[in-house]
GROMACS .gro file of C-alpha atoms in nm:
model
  364
    1MET     CA    1   0.372  -9.689  -7.481
    2GLN     CA    2   0.363  -9.477  -7.753
    3GLU     CA    3   0.337  -9.781  -7.948
    4LEU     CA    4  -0.014  -9.857  -7.813
    5LEU     CA    5  -0.130  -9.458  -7.862
    6GLU     CA    6  -0.101  -9.557  -8.239
    7LYS     CA    7  -0.181  -9.892  -8.241
    8LEU     CA    8  -0.550  -9.698  -8.093
    9ALA     CA    9  -0.545  -9.437  -8.310
   10ALA     CA   10  -0.520  -9.640  -8.635
   11LEU     CA   11  -0.744  -9.892  -8.446
   12ARG     CA   12  -1.025  -9.599  -8.406
   13GLU     CA   13  -0.941  -9.520  -8.846
   14TYR     CA   14  -0.998  -9.863  -8.898
   15LEU     CA   15  -1.295  -9.900  -8.710
   16ASP     CA   16  -1.468  -9.597  -8.859
   17VAL     CA   17  -1.501  -9.502  -8.457
   18PRO     CA   18  -1.684  -9.137  -8.584
   19GLY     CA   19  -1.866  -9.295  -8.841
   20LYS     CA   20  -2.001  -9.557  -8.564
   21THR     CA   21  -2.096  -9.303  -8.339
   22ARG     CA   22  -2.350  -9.098  -8.545
   23ARG     CA   23  -2.501  -9.437  -8.699
   24LEU     CA   24  -2.561  -9.515  -8.319
   25ASN     CA   25  -2.692  -9.215  -8.255
   26GLU     CA   26  -2.960  -9.215  -8.546
   27LEU     CA   27  -3.041  -9.615  -8.408
   28ASP     CA   28  -3.073  -9.471  -8.050
   29ARG     CA   29  -3.359  -9.209  -8.154
   30ASP     CA   30  -3.506  -9.506  -8.358
   31LEU     CA   31  -3.527  -9.666  -8.005
   32SER     CA   32  -3.661  -9.390  -7.776
   33ASN     CA   33  -4.006  -9.425  -8.109
   34PRO     CA   34  -4.260  -9.542  -7.913
   35ASP     CA   35  -4.438  -9.628  -8.253
   36LEU     CA   36  -4.094  -9.869  -8.363
   37TRP     CA   37  -4.201 -10.095  -8.115
   38ASN     CA   38  -4.522 -10.164  -8.311
   39ASN     CA   39  -4.265 -10.386  -8.567
   40PRO     CA   40  -4.166 -10.668  -8.316
   41GLU     CA   41  -3.942 -10.747  -8.629
   42ARG     CA   42  -3.733 -10.434  -8.785
   43ALA     CA   43  -3.732 -10.331  -8.367
   44ARG     CA   44  -3.556 -10.663  -8.281
   45ASN     CA   45  -3.299 -10.529  -8.635
   46VAL     CA   46  -3.248 -10.219  -8.502
   47ASN     CA   47  -3.184 -10.302  -8.113
   48GLN     CA   48  -2.913 -10.590  -8.203
   49GLU     CA   49  -2.749 -10.334  -8.488
   50ALA     CA   50  -2.705 -10.034  -8.146
   51GLY     CA   51  -2.573 -10.336  -7.908
   52SER     CA   52  -2.340 -10.441  -8.165
   53LEU     CA   53  -2.205 -10.062  -8.250
   54ARG     CA   54  -2.230  -9.990  -7.882
   55LYS     CA   55  -2.012 -10.279  -7.806
   56ILE     CA   56  -1.710 -10.125  -8.056
   57VAL     CA   57  -1.775  -9.702  -7.938
   58ASP     CA   58  -1.808  -9.767  -7.591
   59ALA     CA   59  -1.523 -10.071  -7.530
   60TYR     CA   60  -1.281  -9.769  -7.815
   61THR     CA   61  -1.394  -9.530  -7.612
   62ARG     CA   62  -1.289  -9.692  -7.284
   63LEU     CA   63  -0.958  -9.758  -7.369
   64GLN     CA   64  -0.922  -9.450  -7.540
   65SER     CA   65  -0.962  -9.267  -7.185
   66ASP     CA   66  -0.738  -9.512  -7.016
   67ALA     CA   67  -0.492  -9.547  -7.239
   68ASP     CA   68  -0.496  -9.088  -7.199
   69GLY     CA   69  -0.463  -9.118  -6.853
   70LEU     CA   70  -0.162  -9.384  -6.864
   71ALA     CA   71   0.030  -9.216  -7.078
   72GLU     CA   72   0.034  -8.899  -6.850
   73MET     CA   73   0.101  -9.094  -6.540
   74LEU     CA   74   0.443  -9.203  -6.698
   75GLU     CA   75   0.557  -8.859  -6.854
   76MET     CA   76   0.536  -8.775  -6.455
   77ALA     CA   77   0.663  -9.176  -6.297
   78THR     CA   78   0.975  -9.228  -6.138
   79ALA     CA   79   1.148  -9.590  -6.263
   80GLU     CA   80   1.026  -9.768  -6.015
   81GLU     CA   81   0.662  -9.611  -6.084
   82ALA     CA   82   0.721  -9.748  -6.423
   83GLU     CA   83   0.766 -10.082  -6.289
   84MET     CA   84   0.465 -10.074  -6.142
   85LEU     CA   85   0.234  -9.929  -6.393
   86ALA     CA   86   0.426 -10.184  -6.613
   87GLU     CA   87   0.144 -10.475  -6.570
   88GLU     CA   88  -0.157 -10.186  -6.631
   89GLN     CA   89  -0.025 -10.070  -6.979
   90ALA     CA   90  -0.020 -10.497  -7.050
   91ARG     CA   91  -0.392 -10.531  -6.940
   92LEU     CA   92  -0.390 -10.229  -7.202
   93GLN     CA   93  -0.252 -10.393  -7.454
   94ARG     CA   94  -0.514 -10.720  -7.434
   95ASP     CA   95  -0.801 -10.479  -7.432
   96VAL     CA   96  -0.681 -10.300  -7.742
   97ASP     CA   97  -0.586 -10.644  -7.907
   98GLU     CA   98  -0.981 -10.791  -7.820
   99LEU     CA   99  -1.059 -10.514  -8.011
  100TYR     CA  100  -0.861 -10.589  -8.284
  101ARG     CA  101  -1.025 -10.846  -8.330
  102GLU     CA  102  -1.365 -10.647  -8.380
  103THR     CA  103  -1.211 -10.550  -8.733
  104LEU     CA  104  -1.224 -10.900  -8.870
  105PHE     CA  105  -1.581 -10.897  -8.947
  106ILE     CA  106  -1.575 -10.814  -9.292
  107MET     CA  107  -1.815 -11.052  -9.400
  108LYS     CA  108  -2.188 -10.913  -9.463
  109HIS     CA  109  -2.405 -11.045  -9.190
  110ALA     CA  110  -2.170 -11.072  -8.937
  111ASP     CA  111  -2.393 -11.037  -8.666
  112ALA     CA  112  -2.635 -11.319  -8.756
  113ALA     CA  113  -2.682 -11.650  -8.652
  114ALA     CA  114  -2.545 -11.838  -8.868
  115ILE     CA  115  -2.707 -12.174  -9.065
  116VAL     CA  116  -2.480 -12.534  -9.027
  117ARG     CA  117  -2.518 -12.807  -9.288
  118VAL     CA  118  -2.289 -13.098  -9.252
  119LYS     CA  119  -2.257 -13.363  -9.529
  120SER     CA  120  -2.084 -13.662  -9.568
  121GLY     CA  121  -1.860 -13.725  -9.819
  122ALA     CA  122  -1.751 -14.070 -10.003
  123GLY     CA  123  -1.667 -14.327  -9.761
  124GLY     CA  124  -1.992 -14.520  -9.664
  125THR     CA  125  -1.946 -14.561  -9.244
  126GLU     CA  126  -1.607 -14.390  -9.215
  127SER     CA  127  -1.735 -14.028  -9.359
  128GLN     CA  128  -2.092 -14.092  -9.208
  129ASP     CA  129  -1.979 -14.112  -8.866
  130TRP     CA  130  -1.715 -13.826  -8.956
  131ALA     CA  131  -1.973 -13.618  -9.008
  132GLY     CA  132  -2.153 -13.694  -8.709
  133MET     CA  133  -1.893 -13.573  -8.501
  134LEU     CA  134  -1.835 -13.223  -8.693
  135GLU     CA  135  -2.192 -13.207  -8.666
  136ARG     CA  136  -2.054 -13.274  -8.252
  137MET     CA  137  -1.798 -13.036  -8.251
  138PHE     CA  138  -1.957 -12.731  -8.419
  139MET     CA  139  -2.290 -12.793  -8.129
  140ARG     CA  140  -2.062 -12.844  -7.816
  141TRP     CA  141  -1.865 -12.500  -7.946
  142GLY     CA  142  -2.204 -12.241  -7.961
  143GLU     CA  143  -2.287 -12.454  -7.597
  144ARG     CA  144  -1.984 -12.373  -7.500
  145ARG     CA  145  -2.029 -12.011  -7.599
  146GLY     CA  146  -2.362 -11.960  -7.390
  147TYR     CA  147  -2.514 -11.953  -7.796
  148LYS     CA  148  -2.906 -12.070  -7.864
  149VAL     CA  149  -2.879 -12.475  -8.057
  150GLU     CA  150  -3.156 -12.571  -8.266
  151LEU     CA  151  -3.128 -12.847  -8.475
  152LEU     CA  152  -3.321 -12.773  -8.743
  153ASP     CA  153  -3.311 -13.185  -8.959
  154GLN     CA  154  -3.067 -13.508  -8.943
  155GLN     CA  155  -3.039 -13.786  -9.175
  156ASP     CA  156  -2.860 -14.070  -8.953
  157GLY     CA  157  -2.563 -14.340  -9.143
  158ASP     CA  158  -2.671 -14.698  -9.186
  159GLN     CA  159  -2.462 -14.778  -8.967
  160ALA     CA  160  -2.370 -14.459  -8.776
  161GLY     CA  161  -2.311 -14.069  -8.784
  162ILE     CA  162  -2.510 -13.911  -8.988
  163THR     CA  163  -2.523 -13.848  -9.437
  164SER     CA  164  -2.649 -13.521  -9.333
  165ALA     CA  165  -2.723 -13.241  -9.041
  166GLU     CA  166  -2.878 -12.917  -9.107
  167PHE     CA  167  -2.882 -12.677  -8.752
  168ILE     CA  168  -2.866 -12.334  -8.658
  169ILE     CA  169  -2.659 -12.123  -8.386
  170ARG     CA  170  -2.737 -11.785  -8.272
  171GLY     CA  171  -2.571 -11.606  -8.060
  172GLU     CA  172  -2.329 -11.293  -8.073
  173LYS     CA  173  -2.181 -11.310  -8.386
  174ALA     CA  174  -2.258 -11.658  -8.481
  175PHE     CA  175  -2.208 -11.634  -8.837
  176GLY     CA  176  -1.911 -11.413  -8.815
  177MET     CA  177  -1.742 -11.669  -8.652
  178LEU     CA  178  -1.864 -11.977  -8.814
  179ALA     CA  179  -1.751 -11.777  -9.165
  180PRO     CA  180  -1.435 -11.989  -9.178
  181GLU     CA  181  -1.507 -12.275  -9.129
  182ASN     CA  182  -1.666 -12.351  -9.426
  183GLY     CA  183  -1.501 -12.569  -9.696
  184VAL     CA  184  -1.431 -12.899  -9.650
  185HIS     CA  185  -1.258 -13.139  -9.386
  186ARG     CA  186  -1.034 -13.400  -9.414
  187LEU     CA  187  -1.044 -13.688  -9.123
  188VAL     CA  188  -0.755 -13.953  -9.093
  189ARG     CA  189  -0.749 -14.198  -8.819
  190VAL     CA  190  -0.693 -14.572  -8.819
  191SER     CA  191  -1.105 -14.665  -8.819
  192PRO     CA  192  -1.284 -14.824  -8.565
  193PHE     CA  193  -1.504 -14.996  -8.860
  194ASP     CA  194  -1.179 -15.185  -8.994
  195SER     CA  195  -1.133 -15.504  -8.836
  196ASN     CA  196  -0.763 -15.491  -9.010
  197ASN     CA  197  -0.705 -15.191  -8.777
  198ARG     CA  198  -0.602 -15.029  -9.121
  199ARG     CA  199  -0.611 -14.616  -9.111
  200HIS     CA  200  -0.912 -14.450  -9.301
  201THR     CA  201  -0.977 -14.106  -9.530
  202SER     CA  202  -1.239 -13.979  -9.498
  203PHE     CA  203  -1.433 -13.616  -9.555
  204ALA     CA  204  -1.765 -13.424  -9.535
  205SER     CA  205  -1.835 -13.036  -9.625
  206VAL     CA  206  -1.932 -12.791  -9.372
  207ASP     CA  207  -2.154 -12.525  -9.543
  208VAL     CA  208  -2.256 -12.144  -9.357
  209VAL     CA  209  -2.472 -11.946  -9.404
  210PRO     CA  210  -2.646 -11.687  -9.244
  211GLU     CA  211  -2.952 -11.560  -9.118
  212VAL     CA  212  -3.055 -11.322  -9.313
  213PRO     CA  213  -3.314 -11.080  -9.200
  214VAL     CA  214  -3.653 -11.199  -9.353
  215GLU     CA  215  -3.693 -10.787  -9.472
  216GLU     CA  216  -3.421 -10.833  -9.701
  217ILE     CA  217  -3.494 -11.120  -9.873
  218ASN     CA  218  -3.712 -11.083 -10.207
  219ILE     CA  219  -3.733 -11.386 -10.320
  220HIS     CA  220  -4.048 -11.578 -10.421
  221ILE     CA  221  -4.058 -11.949 -10.525
  222PRO     CA  222  -4.399 -12.063 -10.744
  223ASP     CA  223  -4.542 -12.378 -10.620
  224SER     CA  224  -4.410 -12.490 -10.942
  225ASP     CA  225  -4.032 -12.493 -10.836
  226LEU     CA  226  -4.136 -12.663 -10.552
  227ARG     CA  227  -4.127 -13.054 -10.457
  228ARG     CA  228  -4.283 -13.152 -10.082
  229ASP     CA  229  -4.217 -13.475  -9.917
  230VAL     CA  230  -4.339 -13.571  -9.550
  231PHE     CA  231  -4.150 -13.829  -9.370
  232ARG     CA  232  -4.093 -13.910  -8.968
  233SER     CA  233  -3.809 -13.792  -8.823
  234GLN     CA  234  -3.488 -14.019  -8.788
  235GLY     CA  235  -3.272 -13.849  -8.596
  236ALA     CA  236  -3.134 -13.933  -8.263
  237GLY     CA  237  -3.480 -13.760  -8.047
  238GLY     CA  238  -3.437 -13.568  -7.704
  239GLN     CA  239  -3.474 -13.200  -7.769
  240GLY     CA  240  -3.606 -13.029  -8.121
  241VAL     CA  241  -3.680 -13.379  -8.274
  242ASN     CA  242  -3.953 -13.572  -8.313
  243THR     CA  243  -4.083 -13.885  -8.409
  244THR     CA  244  -4.366 -13.830  -8.573
  245ASP     CA  245  -4.482 -13.808  -8.976
  246SER     CA  246  -4.485 -13.429  -8.971
  247ALA     CA  247  -4.161 -13.403  -9.098
  248VAL     CA  248  -4.117 -13.173  -9.465
  249ARG     CA  249  -3.849 -13.213  -9.677
  250LEU     CA  250  -3.906 -12.919  -9.923
  251THR     CA  251  -3.691 -12.947 -10.290
  252HIS     CA  252  -3.569 -12.683 -10.498
  253ILE     CA  253  -3.656 -12.837 -10.851
  254PRO     CA  254  -3.434 -12.578 -11.013
  255THR     CA  255  -3.124 -12.564 -10.833
  256GLY     CA  256  -3.201 -12.950 -10.631
  257ILE     CA  257  -3.168 -12.773 -10.319
  258ALA     CA  258  -3.334 -13.011 -10.073
  259VAL     CA  259  -3.444 -12.820  -9.671
  260ALA     CA  260  -3.554 -13.061  -9.402
  261SER     CA  261  -3.759 -12.917  -9.069
  262GLN     CA  262  -3.850 -13.152  -8.802
  263VAL     CA  263  -3.831 -12.938  -8.517
  264THR     CA  264  -4.239 -12.927  -8.450
  265ARG     CA  265  -4.525 -13.154  -8.419
  266SER     CA  266  -4.664 -12.950  -8.655
  267GLN     CA  267  -4.656 -13.022  -9.069
  268ILE     CA  268  -4.713 -12.626  -9.098
  269LYS     CA  269  -4.497 -12.505  -8.924
  270ASN     CA  270  -4.161 -12.756  -9.034
  271HIS     CA  271  -4.296 -12.671  -9.417
  272ASP     CA  272  -4.280 -12.292  -9.297
  273ILE     CA  273  -3.924 -12.334  -9.105
  274ALA     CA  274  -3.818 -12.569  -9.485
  275LEU     CA  275  -3.926 -12.298  -9.682
  276GLN     CA  276  -3.823 -11.993  -9.499
  277ILE     CA  277  -3.427 -12.188  -9.464
  278LEU     CA  278  -3.373 -12.277  -9.856
  279LYS     CA  279  -3.500 -11.891  -9.951
  280GLN     CA  280  -3.176 -11.766  -9.747
  281ARG     CA  281  -3.027 -12.082  -9.911
  282LEU     CA  282  -3.141 -11.924 -10.268
  283TYR     CA  283  -3.084 -11.520 -10.112
  284ASP     CA  284  -2.725 -11.688 -10.072
  285ILE     CA  285  -2.623 -11.809 -10.396
  286GLU     CA  286  -2.806 -11.477 -10.562
  287MET     CA  287  -2.537 -11.287 -10.290
  288LYS     CA  288  -2.279 -11.468 -10.465
  289LYS     CA  289  -2.337 -11.504 -10.796
  290ARG     CA  290  -2.358 -11.099 -10.733
  291GLU     CA  291  -2.013 -11.073 -10.651
  292ALA     CA  292  -1.852 -11.290 -10.904
  293GLU     CA  293  -2.002 -11.080 -11.154
  294GLU     CA  294  -1.908 -10.771 -10.979
  295ALA     CA  295  -1.587 -10.914 -11.015
  296ALA     CA  296  -1.588 -11.040 -11.349
  297ALA     CA  297  -1.694 -10.641 -11.438
  298ARG     CA  298  -1.355 -10.562 -11.269
  299GLY     CA  299  -1.081 -10.759 -11.419
  300GLU     CA  300  -1.047 -10.958 -11.092
  301GLN     CA  301  -0.943 -11.323 -11.097
  302LYS     CA  302  -1.057 -11.483 -10.781
  303GLN     CA  303  -0.974 -11.854 -10.706
  304ILE     CA  304  -1.263 -12.115 -10.706
  305GLU     CA  305  -1.252 -12.234 -10.350
  306TRP     CA  306  -1.557 -12.387 -10.364
  307GLY     CA  307  -1.526 -12.765 -10.164
  308SER     CA  308  -1.177 -12.669 -10.103
  309GLN     CA  309  -1.049 -12.867  -9.811
  310ILE     CA  310  -0.951 -12.667  -9.489
  311ARG     CA  311  -0.796 -12.807  -9.222
  312SER     CA  312  -0.700 -13.199  -9.183
  313TYR     CA  313  -0.777 -13.354  -8.826
  314VAL     CA  314  -0.494 -13.702  -8.813
  315LEU     CA  315  -0.617 -13.840  -8.491
  316ASP     CA  316  -0.365 -14.120  -8.526
  317LYS     CA  317  -0.036 -13.843  -8.472
  318GLN     CA  318  -0.307 -13.630  -8.242
  319TYR     CA  319  -0.293 -13.285  -8.452
  320VAL     CA  320  -0.496 -13.119  -8.613
  321LYS     CA  321  -0.419 -12.879  -8.846
  322ASP     CA  322  -0.572 -12.632  -9.067
  323HIS     CA  323  -0.415 -12.511  -9.454
  324ARG     CA  324  -0.511 -12.149  -9.507
  325THR     CA  325  -0.419 -12.069  -9.174
  326GLY     CA  326  -0.133 -12.284  -9.067
  327VAL     CA  327  -0.249 -12.321  -8.741
  328MET     CA  328  -0.172 -12.656  -8.584
  329ARG     CA  329  -0.213 -12.792  -8.256
  330HIS     CA  330  -0.187 -13.121  -8.074
  331ASP     CA  331  -0.539 -13.170  -7.844
  332SER     CA  332  -0.728 -13.322  -8.037
  333SER     CA  333  -0.949 -13.463  -7.868
  334GLY     CA  334  -1.052 -13.085  -7.728
  335ILE     CA  335  -1.115 -12.960  -8.055
  336LEU     CA  336  -1.330 -13.206  -8.157
  337ASP     CA  337  -1.512 -13.104  -7.833
  338GLY     CA  338  -1.546 -12.778  -7.989
  339ASP     CA  339  -1.203 -12.579  -7.849
  340LEU     CA  340  -1.234 -12.437  -8.167
  341ASP     CA  341  -1.170 -12.002  -8.105
  342GLU     CA  342  -0.834 -12.023  -8.177
  343PHE     CA  343  -0.907 -12.185  -8.555
  344MET     CA  344  -1.157 -11.940  -8.653
  345TRP     CA  345  -0.996 -11.617  -8.492
  346ALA     CA  346  -0.741 -11.708  -8.704
  347GLY     CA  347  -0.915 -11.799  -8.994
  348LEU     CA  348  -1.097 -11.464  -8.963
  349GLU     CA  349  -0.740 -11.317  -9.050
  350TRP     CA  350  -0.725 -11.492  -9.310
  351LEU     CA  351  -1.046 -11.430  -9.418
  352ALA     CA  352  -0.928 -11.052  -9.395
  353GLY     CA  353  -0.545 -11.060  -9.570
  354LYS     CA  354  -0.689 -11.214  -9.854
  355ARG     CA  355  -1.043 -10.963  -9.916
  356ALA     CA  356  -0.710 -10.713  -9.857
  357ALA     CA  357  -0.476 -10.870 -10.170
  358GLU     CA  358  -0.753 -10.858 -10.339
  359GLU     CA  359  -0.845 -10.511 -10.274
  360LEU     CA  360  -0.504 -10.475 -10.320
  361ASP     CA  361  -0.480 -10.633 -10.710
  362VAL     CA  362  -0.832 -10.438 -10.836
  363GLU     CA  363  -0.628 -10.104 -10.753
  364GLU     CA  364  -0.353 -10.217 -10.924
   0.00000   0.00000   0.00000
């Protein structure tokens, strides 16, 4: 029991419960001000931040109260009574571990929606089919959690799969959970497209950025820097993808970044959606550039990891292995159907450990 109480004390400091409580009180005062609701966007952001803080503060307060009460009972309990209280102690331990996970969301905008882009690598049909499998995997992950999944753009492959797709997943800590999925995913399997039944290796990249609040993005894109193309939807149809000539693709000429939207039947609305997503991606690039400059100024030597292979899905041997965390599972069909939480939590711990190691290097 003493170990549990010590872990709670460490968690209180790590979570900065007093600081979160003060911030929550400030937000509650804002929420009680009727004028706040004249700005729906700001009201939504304040309400979202307050909800996230309240969840942590209330959970910690409840756990601390339960732990203190249990400690008092154990002090007076007989051996038989202590054995009966063991189940309650185990429950508390599980709840403390769950709250610990909240400390892993170290990235900025962890609470934001996630803008996900999946792109096939070299390899033709096999690679395009793999990109389509990844698109479905992440969409299924979102659906299994009850999140809202909105397809923005999809470019079909020549025979199967996709060459690229972009979609938004909205839900509690969507970006925070998906952040570790950023990188290159590798597929090894006996190809269904090879008449000789040979084993093929394919690659596809996954790019995840947060949907940053509009008021934080101060980016102006001159019309001269944009190329605008209108085209007919090439997606599979269904909800969120229309089949009229209203899809819009915007290409940022200086960077070559292209963003498309085919969500609505209105060219104007699709243009606005594509422009907003483009600004989100340019903002993300700028933030990463600033982080790199700050790291260089501090003398940090960071390994360039963009585009590195993070995970292998070896279907003919029925296993999936994450190369950063070492997590391996042998139910590849379940994983491809969206059962990704174990990999994501391990990835978040890896990211947190990597950040801590970099900060230690700087201090030394």
